[in-house]
Coordinates of C-alpha atoms in Angstrom, one line a residue:
M1 CA -14.8 29.4 158.0
P2 CA -11.8 30.8 159.8
T3 CA -8.9 28.9 159.9
I4 CA -7.4 26.7 162.4
D5 CA -3.4 27.6 163.5
T6 CA -1.2 24.8 164.6
N7 CA -1.6 23.8 167.9
F8 CA 1.4 24.9 169.4
S9 CA 1.0 22.6 172.4
A10 CA 1.4 19.5 170.3
R11 CA 3.9 21.1 168.1
E12 CA 6.2 22.1 170.8
P13 CA 6.6 18.7 172.6
S14 CA 8.1 17.8 169.0
L15 CA 10.3 20.6 168.6
G16 CA 11.8 19.9 172.1
Y17 CA 13.1 16.6 171.3
V18 CA 14.8 18.5 168.3
Y19 CA 16.3 20.8 170.4
Q20 CA 17.0 18.3 173.1
I21 CA 19.1 16.1 170.4
K22 CA 20.3 19.1 168.3
Y23 CA 21.9 20.4 171.8
A24 CA 23.0 17.6 173.3
L25 CA 25.6 17.0 170.0
L26 CA 26.4 21.0 170.6
L27 CA 27.3 20.2 174.1
L28 CA 29.2 17.2 173.1
I29 CA 31.3 18.8 170.1
T30 CA 32.4 21.2 172.7
N31 CA 32.9 19.8 176.1
S32 CA 34.9 17.6 173.7
R33 CA 37.5 20.5 172.9
T34 CA 38.0 21.5 176.5
T35 CA 37.7 17.7 178.2
S36 CA 39.3 14.4 177.8
N37 CA 36.6 12.5 176.2
P38 CA 33.8 13.6 178.3
K39 CA 30.3 11.4 177.9
I40 CA 26.7 12.0 177.3
R41 CA 23.9 10.4 177.7
I42 CA 20.0 11.9 177.2
E43 CA 16.9 10.9 179.1
N44 CA 19.1 9.5 181.3
L45 CA 18.9 11.1 184.8
D46 CA 18.2 14.6 183.4
D47 CA 17.4 15.6 179.5
I48 CA 20.8 16.0 178.5
E49 CA 24.0 14.8 181.3
I50 CA 27.8 15.1 180.3
E51 CA 30.0 13.7 182.4
N52 CA 33.7 14.5 182.9
I53 CA 36.5 12.8 184.5
D54 CA 35.5 15.1 187.8
S55 CA 31.9 16.3 187.5
I56 CA 28.0 15.6 186.0
Q57 CA 26.3 18.3 184.4
L58 CA 22.6 18.0 184.3
F59 CA 20.5 19.9 181.4
Q60 CA 16.8 20.5 181.4
T61 CA 16.0 21.9 178.1
K62 CA 12.8 23.9 177.6
L63 CA 12.0 24.7 174.2
H64 CA 9.1 27.7 174.1
I65 CA 7.7 28.2 169.8
K66 CA 5.1 30.4 170.9
S67 CA 4.5 31.7 174.5
K68 CA 6.5 35.2 175.7
A69 CA 6.5 34.1 179.4
T70 CA 8.7 35.2 181.9
L71 CA 10.4 32.9 184.0
T72 CA 8.9 33.6 187.7
N73 CA 9.1 32.9 191.4
A74 CA 6.3 29.8 190.7
S75 CA 7.1 29.3 187.0
V76 CA 6.2 25.8 186.4
D77 CA 9.4 24.9 184.4
F78 CA 11.9 25.9 187.5
W79 CA 9.3 24.1 190.2
K80 CA 9.2 20.8 187.9
T81 CA 13.0 20.7 187.4
I82 CA 14.2 21.1 190.6
R83 CA 11.8 18.3 191.6
I84 CA 13.3 15.9 189.2
W85 CA 16.7 17.3 191.0
A86 CA 15.4 16.7 194.3
D87 CA 14.0 13.6 193.7
H88 CA 17.5 12.1 192.0
I89 CA 19.3 13.8 195.2
K90 CA 17.0 12.0 198.2
S91 CA 17.3 9.1 196.5
G92 CA 21.2 9.2 196.1
L93 CA 21.7 8.9 192.5
I94 CA 23.6 11.9 192.1
E95 CA 26.9 13.1 194.2
L96 CA 25.3 16.6 194.9
E97 CA 28.9 17.9 195.4
S98 CA 29.9 17.2 192.1
T99 CA 26.8 17.5 190.1
L100 CA 26.3 20.9 188.0
F101 CA 22.5 21.6 187.5
A102 CA 21.5 23.7 185.0
L103 CA 18.3 24.9 183.3
L104 CA 18.3 25.6 180.3
T105 CA 14.9 28.3 178.5
T106 CA 13.8 30.0 175.7
E107 CA 11.9 32.2 178.0
S108 CA 13.4 34.8 179.9
V109 CA 13.8 35.5 183.8
S110 CA 11.9 38.1 185.2
E111 CA 14.4 41.1 187.0
E112 CA 11.5 40.5 190.0
S113 CA 12.4 37.2 190.8
V114 CA 14.6 35.1 192.9
L115 CA 15.5 33.4 190.0
V116 CA 17.5 36.0 188.6
N117 CA 20.3 35.3 191.3
F118 CA 20.5 31.6 189.1
K119 CA 21.9 33.9 186.2
K120 CA 25.2 34.6 188.2
E121 CA 27.9 32.6 188.4
N122 CA 29.1 31.8 191.8
L123 CA 26.6 33.1 194.3
N124 CA 28.3 34.0 198.2
S125 CA 27.1 32.4 201.4
K126 CA 24.5 35.2 201.9
E127 CA 23.5 35.0 198.6
I128 CA 22.9 31.4 198.9
D129 CA 21.3 32.2 202.1
H130 CA 18.8 33.7 200.4
V131 CA 17.3 32.4 198.0
V132 CA 17.2 29.3 199.8
K133 CA 14.9 31.8 202.2
K134 CA 12.6 33.0 199.0
L135 CA 12.3 29.2 197.8
D136 CA 10.9 27.8 200.9
E137 CA 8.3 30.9 201.5
I138 CA 7.3 30.1 197.8
S139 CA 7.2 26.1 198.1
T140 CA 4.9 26.8 201.4
S141 CA 3.1 29.5 200.5
S142 CA 2.0 29.2 196.7
N143 CA -1.3 27.4 195.7
N144 CA -0.6 26.2 192.3
Q145 CA -2.0 22.4 192.2
S146 CA 0.2 21.3 188.9
I147 CA 3.8 22.0 191.2
Q148 CA 2.7 21.0 194.7
E149 CA 4.3 17.6 194.3
A150 CA 8.0 19.8 193.3
F151 CA 7.0 21.9 196.2
K152 CA 6.7 18.9 198.8
A153 CA 10.0 16.8 197.1
Y154 CA 11.9 20.0 197.5
G155 CA 11.1 20.1 201.1
Q156 CA 12.3 17.1 201.5
L157 CA 16.1 17.8 201.5
D158 CA 17.1 19.3 204.2
I159 CA 19.3 22.8 204.4
N160 CA 22.9 21.4 203.7
Q161 CA 21.3 20.0 200.7
K162 CA 19.4 22.9 200.2
K163 CA 22.1 25.3 200.2
I164 CA 25.2 22.9 197.8
L165 CA 22.0 22.4 195.1
I166 CA 21.4 26.3 194.7
A167 CA 25.1 27.1 194.7
R168 CA 25.6 24.8 191.9
I169 CA 22.1 26.3 189.8
R170 CA 22.5 28.1 186.7
I171 CA 19.8 29.0 184.9
F172 CA 20.6 30.1 181.0
D173 CA 17.4 31.7 180.0
A174 CA 16.5 33.9 176.3
S175 CA 18.3 30.6 175.5
I176 CA 19.3 30.1 171.7
S177 CA 16.8 28.5 169.1
I178 CA 17.0 26.0 167.0
P179 CA 18.6 27.6 163.9
E180 CA 21.2 29.1 166.1
I181 CA 22.3 25.9 167.1
D182 CA 22.7 25.4 163.9
E183 CA 24.7 28.2 163.4
K184 CA 26.5 27.5 166.3
I185 CA 27.1 23.9 165.4
K186 CA 28.1 24.8 161.5
K187 CA 30.5 27.4 162.7
E188 CA 32.2 24.3 165.6
I189 CA 32.3 22.0 162.1
A190 CA 33.7 24.4 160.0
M191 CA 37.3 24.0 160.5
F192 CA 37.2 19.8 159.1
V193 CA 35.8 20.6 155.7
Y194 CA 35.9 23.1 152.7
P195 CA 33.2 26.4 153.1
K196 CA 31.5 24.7 150.1
K197 CA 30.9 21.3 151.9
V198 CA 29.5 22.2 155.4
E199 CA 25.9 22.1 154.7
A200 CA 26.3 18.3 153.5
F201 CA 29.0 17.5 156.2
I202 CA 26.8 18.7 158.9
E203 CA 23.9 16.8 157.6
R204 CA 26.0 13.4 157.2
L205 CA 27.1 14.2 161.2
E206 CA 24.1 14.6 162.4
G207 CA 22.4 11.9 160.8
W208 CA 25.1 9.5 163.2
W209 CA 24.0 11.5 166.0
L210 CA 19.8 11.0 165.3
K211 CA 20.6 7.2 165.5
Q212 CA 23.4 7.4 168.5
S213 CA 20.4 9.2 170.3
I214 CA 18.0 7.1 169.2
N215 CA 20.2 4.1 170.3
M216 CA 20.3 5.6 173.8
L217 CA 16.8 6.7 174.3
Q218 CA 15.7 2.5 173.3
G219 CA 18.0 2.1 175.8
K220 CA 20.5 -0.1 173.8
I221 CA 23.9 2.2 174.1
E222 CA 24.2 3.7 177.4
F223 CA 26.1 6.9 176.4
V224 CA 27.9 8.4 173.5
Q225 CA 32.0 9.5 174.2
G226 CA 34.0 12.3 172.6
D227 CA 36.3 9.9 171.0
E228 CA 33.1 8.4 169.2
L229 CA 32.2 11.8 168.1
Q230 CA 36.2 12.6 166.8
H231 CA 36.3 9.1 164.9
Q232 CA 32.7 10.0 163.5
I233 CA 34.2 13.2 162.7
S234 CA 37.5 11.6 160.7
A235 CA 35.3 9.4 159.3
I236 CA 33.0 11.6 157.5
R237 CA 35.9 14.4 156.4
D238 CA 37.7 11.3 154.9
E239 CA 34.3 10.4 152.8
F240 CA 34.9 14.6 151.7
S241 CA 38.4 14.3 150.5
A242 CA 39.3 14.9 146.8
D243 CA 39.0 10.8 146.3
N244 CA 36.0 10.0 148.2
L245 CA 31.9 10.9 148.1
P246 CA 30.6 10.2 151.2
N247 CA 27.7 7.1 151.7
H248 CA 24.5 7.9 152.4
F249 CA 22.8 5.0 151.4
P250 CA 24.3 2.1 153.2
D251 CA 21.8 -0.5 153.4
Q252 CA 20.3 -2.9 150.9
L253 CA 16.9 -2.3 150.5
E254 CA 13.8 -4.5 150.9
I255 CA 11.9 -5.2 147.9
T256 CA 8.3 -6.0 148.3
D257 CA 5.3 -6.8 146.5
I258 CA 4.0 -3.3 145.9
D259 CA 7.9 -2.5 145.1
L260 CA 8.1 -4.7 142.5
E261 CA 4.2 -4.0 140.7
K262 CA 5.8 0.3 140.9
Y263 CA 9.4 -1.0 138.5
K264 CA 7.7 -3.9 136.2
Q265 CA 7.4 -0.9 133.1
K266 CA 10.9 -0.1 134.3
T267 CA 12.8 -1.1 131.1
F268 CA 15.6 -2.0 132.9
L269 CA 13.6 -4.7 134.1
K270 CA 12.9 -5.5 131.1
Q271 CA 16.4 -6.0 130.1
L272 CA 16.7 -8.3 132.6
D273 CA 13.6 -10.4 131.7
L274 CA 14.6 -10.0 128.1
V275 CA 17.5 -12.9 129.6
E276 CA 14.9 -14.9 131.9
V277 CA 15.5 -13.2 134.9
R278 CA 12.4 -12.9 136.2
L279 CA 10.7 -10.4 137.8
N280 CA 10.0 -12.2 141.3
S281 CA 14.0 -13.6 141.5
H282 CA 16.0 -12.4 144.0
V283 CA 18.6 -11.5 141.7
A284 CA 15.4 -8.5 140.1
K285 CA 14.7 -7.3 143.9
R286 CA 18.6 -6.9 143.8
A287 CA 18.6 -5.2 140.9
I288 CA 16.1 -3.0 142.0
S289 CA 17.5 -2.2 145.3
D290 CA 20.7 -1.0 143.7
F291 CA 19.3 1.3 140.8
R292 CA 17.3 2.8 143.4
R293 CA 20.0 3.4 145.8
A294 CA 22.6 4.3 143.0
Y295 CA 19.7 6.7 141.5
E296 CA 18.9 8.7 145.0
Q297 CA 22.7 8.4 145.9
R298 CA 24.2 10.0 142.5
S299 CA 20.9 13.0 142.9
K300 CA 22.3 13.8 146.3
W301 CA 25.6 14.5 145.2
L302 CA 24.5 16.6 142.2
R303 CA 22.2 18.2 144.6
L304 CA 24.3 18.9 147.6
Q305 CA 27.3 20.0 144.7
L306 CA 29.4 17.4 146.1
L307 CA 29.9 15.4 142.0
N308 CA 29.6 17.5 139.1
P309 CA 27.6 16.8 135.9
E310 CA 30.5 16.5 133.8
E311 CA 32.2 14.5 136.7
E312 CA 29.4 12.5 136.7
E313 CA 29.2 11.7 132.8
I314 CA 33.1 10.2 132.6
F315 CA 31.3 7.7 135.2
D316 CA 29.2 6.7 132.3
K317 CA 31.3 6.5 129.8
R318 CA 33.6 4.3 131.7
L319 CA 31.2 1.8 132.5
K320 CA 29.9 2.0 128.8
D321 CA 33.0 0.8 127.7
Y322 CA 34.1 -1.8 129.9
W323 CA 30.3 -3.4 128.9
Q324 CA 31.1 -2.7 125.5
N325 CA 34.4 -4.8 125.2
I326 CA 33.1 -8.0 127.0
F327 CA 29.9 -7.6 125.5
E328 CA 31.3 -7.3 121.6
I329 CA 33.2 -10.6 122.4
L330 CA 29.4 -11.7 123.5
C331 CA 28.2 -11.0 120.4
D332 CA 30.9 -12.9 118.1
E333 CA 30.6 -15.8 120.5
C334 CA 27.0 -15.6 119.8
T335 CA 26.4 -14.5 115.8
P336 CA 25.6 -18.7 114.4
L337 CA 23.2 -19.3 117.9
E338 CA 19.7 -19.7 117.6
V339 CA 17.3 -17.5 119.6
E340 CA 16.3 -20.1 123.1
E341 CA 20.8 -20.2 123.0
L342 CA 20.8 -16.2 122.9
V343 CA 18.9 -15.7 125.7
I344 CA 21.1 -18.3 127.6
K345 CA 23.9 -16.3 126.7
G346 CA 22.5 -13.4 127.7
K347 CA 21.9 -14.2 131.0
E348 CA 25.5 -15.6 131.4
F349 CA 26.4 -12.7 130.6
Y350 CA 24.9 -10.3 132.9
L351 CA 25.1 -12.7 135.8
E352 CA 28.3 -13.7 135.6
Q353 CA 29.9 -10.2 135.0
F354 CA 28.0 -7.8 136.5
A355 CA 25.9 -9.7 139.1
K356 CA 27.8 -12.2 140.7
R357 CA 30.9 -10.1 140.4
C358 CA 31.1 -6.0 140.1
P359 CA 33.2 -4.6 137.7
Q360 CA 35.8 -2.4 139.6
I361 CA 35.4 1.2 138.3
K362 CA 35.1 4.0 140.8
I363 CA 33.1 6.7 140.2
R364 CA 36.1 8.1 143.3
E365 CA 39.0 6.4 144.2
K366 CA 38.3 5.5 147.4
F367 CA 34.7 5.2 147.7
N368 CA 34.2 1.4 146.9
E369 CA 30.4 0.6 147.3
E370 CA 29.6 -2.2 145.0
Y371 CA 25.8 -1.0 145.0
L372 CA 26.6 2.2 143.1
I373 CA 28.3 0.6 139.9
R374 CA 25.6 -2.0 140.0
G375 CA 22.8 0.4 140.0
S376 CA 24.8 2.8 137.5
Y377 CA 24.7 -0.1 134.7
H378 CA 20.8 -0.4 136.0
M379 CA 20.3 3.4 135.1
L380 CA 22.0 3.0 131.7
S381 CA 20.0 -0.2 130.8
D382 CA 17.3 1.9 131.3
K383 CA 18.0 4.6 128.8
K384 CA 18.5 1.3 126.6
K385 CA 22.7 2.8 126.7
I386 CA 23.9 -1.2 127.4
G387 CA 22.0 -4.3 127.4
W388 CA 22.6 -8.2 128.3
H389 CA 20.7 -9.8 125.5
P390 CA 23.5 -10.2 122.1
K391 CA 20.0 -8.4 120.3
Y392 CA 18.6 -5.8 123.3
N393 CA 18.5 -3.5 120.6
E394 CA 15.8 -5.5 118.6
N395 CA 14.0 -6.9 121.4
I396 CA 13.3 -3.9 123.6

């Protein structure tokens, strides 16, 4: 049986959204350099909308990952875009004279097509009249049923509206691909961070941007401004300074019964059980959350080369030294005690010294997240390098 190829018709819309979101970020970065605090919207009047002080730019983005077709006079992409713009004009949603219209496509415009005129920066009045005449002919003579509504919408514009619209349309054909967008963003960001940290920096920025994009799509926010982008870049740059690290796991995890079952054989939970901190307690669930976040965060730093192994070892040694000092005091106090009293003392030791409050031992001076400290202690506990019960080594 032959292998069935991937369904490109299903993949293109998905990648189209990725393309749209990434291109919107690139637009906001570049516009923020040249314009005072621009606003960007996604899926509002168009795929992407950039608002400056005196103008609005509407972008239709068309990504094609398999088709190598060219844009011709009766191109579906072009005419469906015209329909959107014409509807906005007729409904009064946009001011025609202050709006720029852009069709961004990975396909190429046929040199024989009237659409080639839209690749020019400015059309003179004679060229505008020629384009209007040709589009009028196409819209009244084409039998393509899939774009009849687009022809109708265009035909409802008066001659003056058509001329102004035509004068303000640009087609950017053979446009950059998703990897090329990534490279352009990389070049824009390179000035803010050391070369080795650029990829990790962009990952943080794109994570923030994806959240903002989803918020726009869900209607939670209307737009994102250039100042917000600059603030975020500054905040991320601070995370990548020599005395700080980025926090990729800022949110507490919701620990489910499935998680409890998965982790119940872990040594760090057996250590807690030894001092009667039960598996289904809130304290144990918080410990699992801290353990997972700390483990994932430290692994990510090492993978991104933001933290070197020697620095990690020094951090663990400092954690253990702090624990050793107060653990030895605990052991001295527990020498004459019975087994039941050792459990009570161990539980009190854990809760008072590590759960209710957190030792202020930082991996970097400006990284203040307590989950990393607590979770790292549980990582040490999981290796039996530390413990909470005075005689944990004998009991586990």
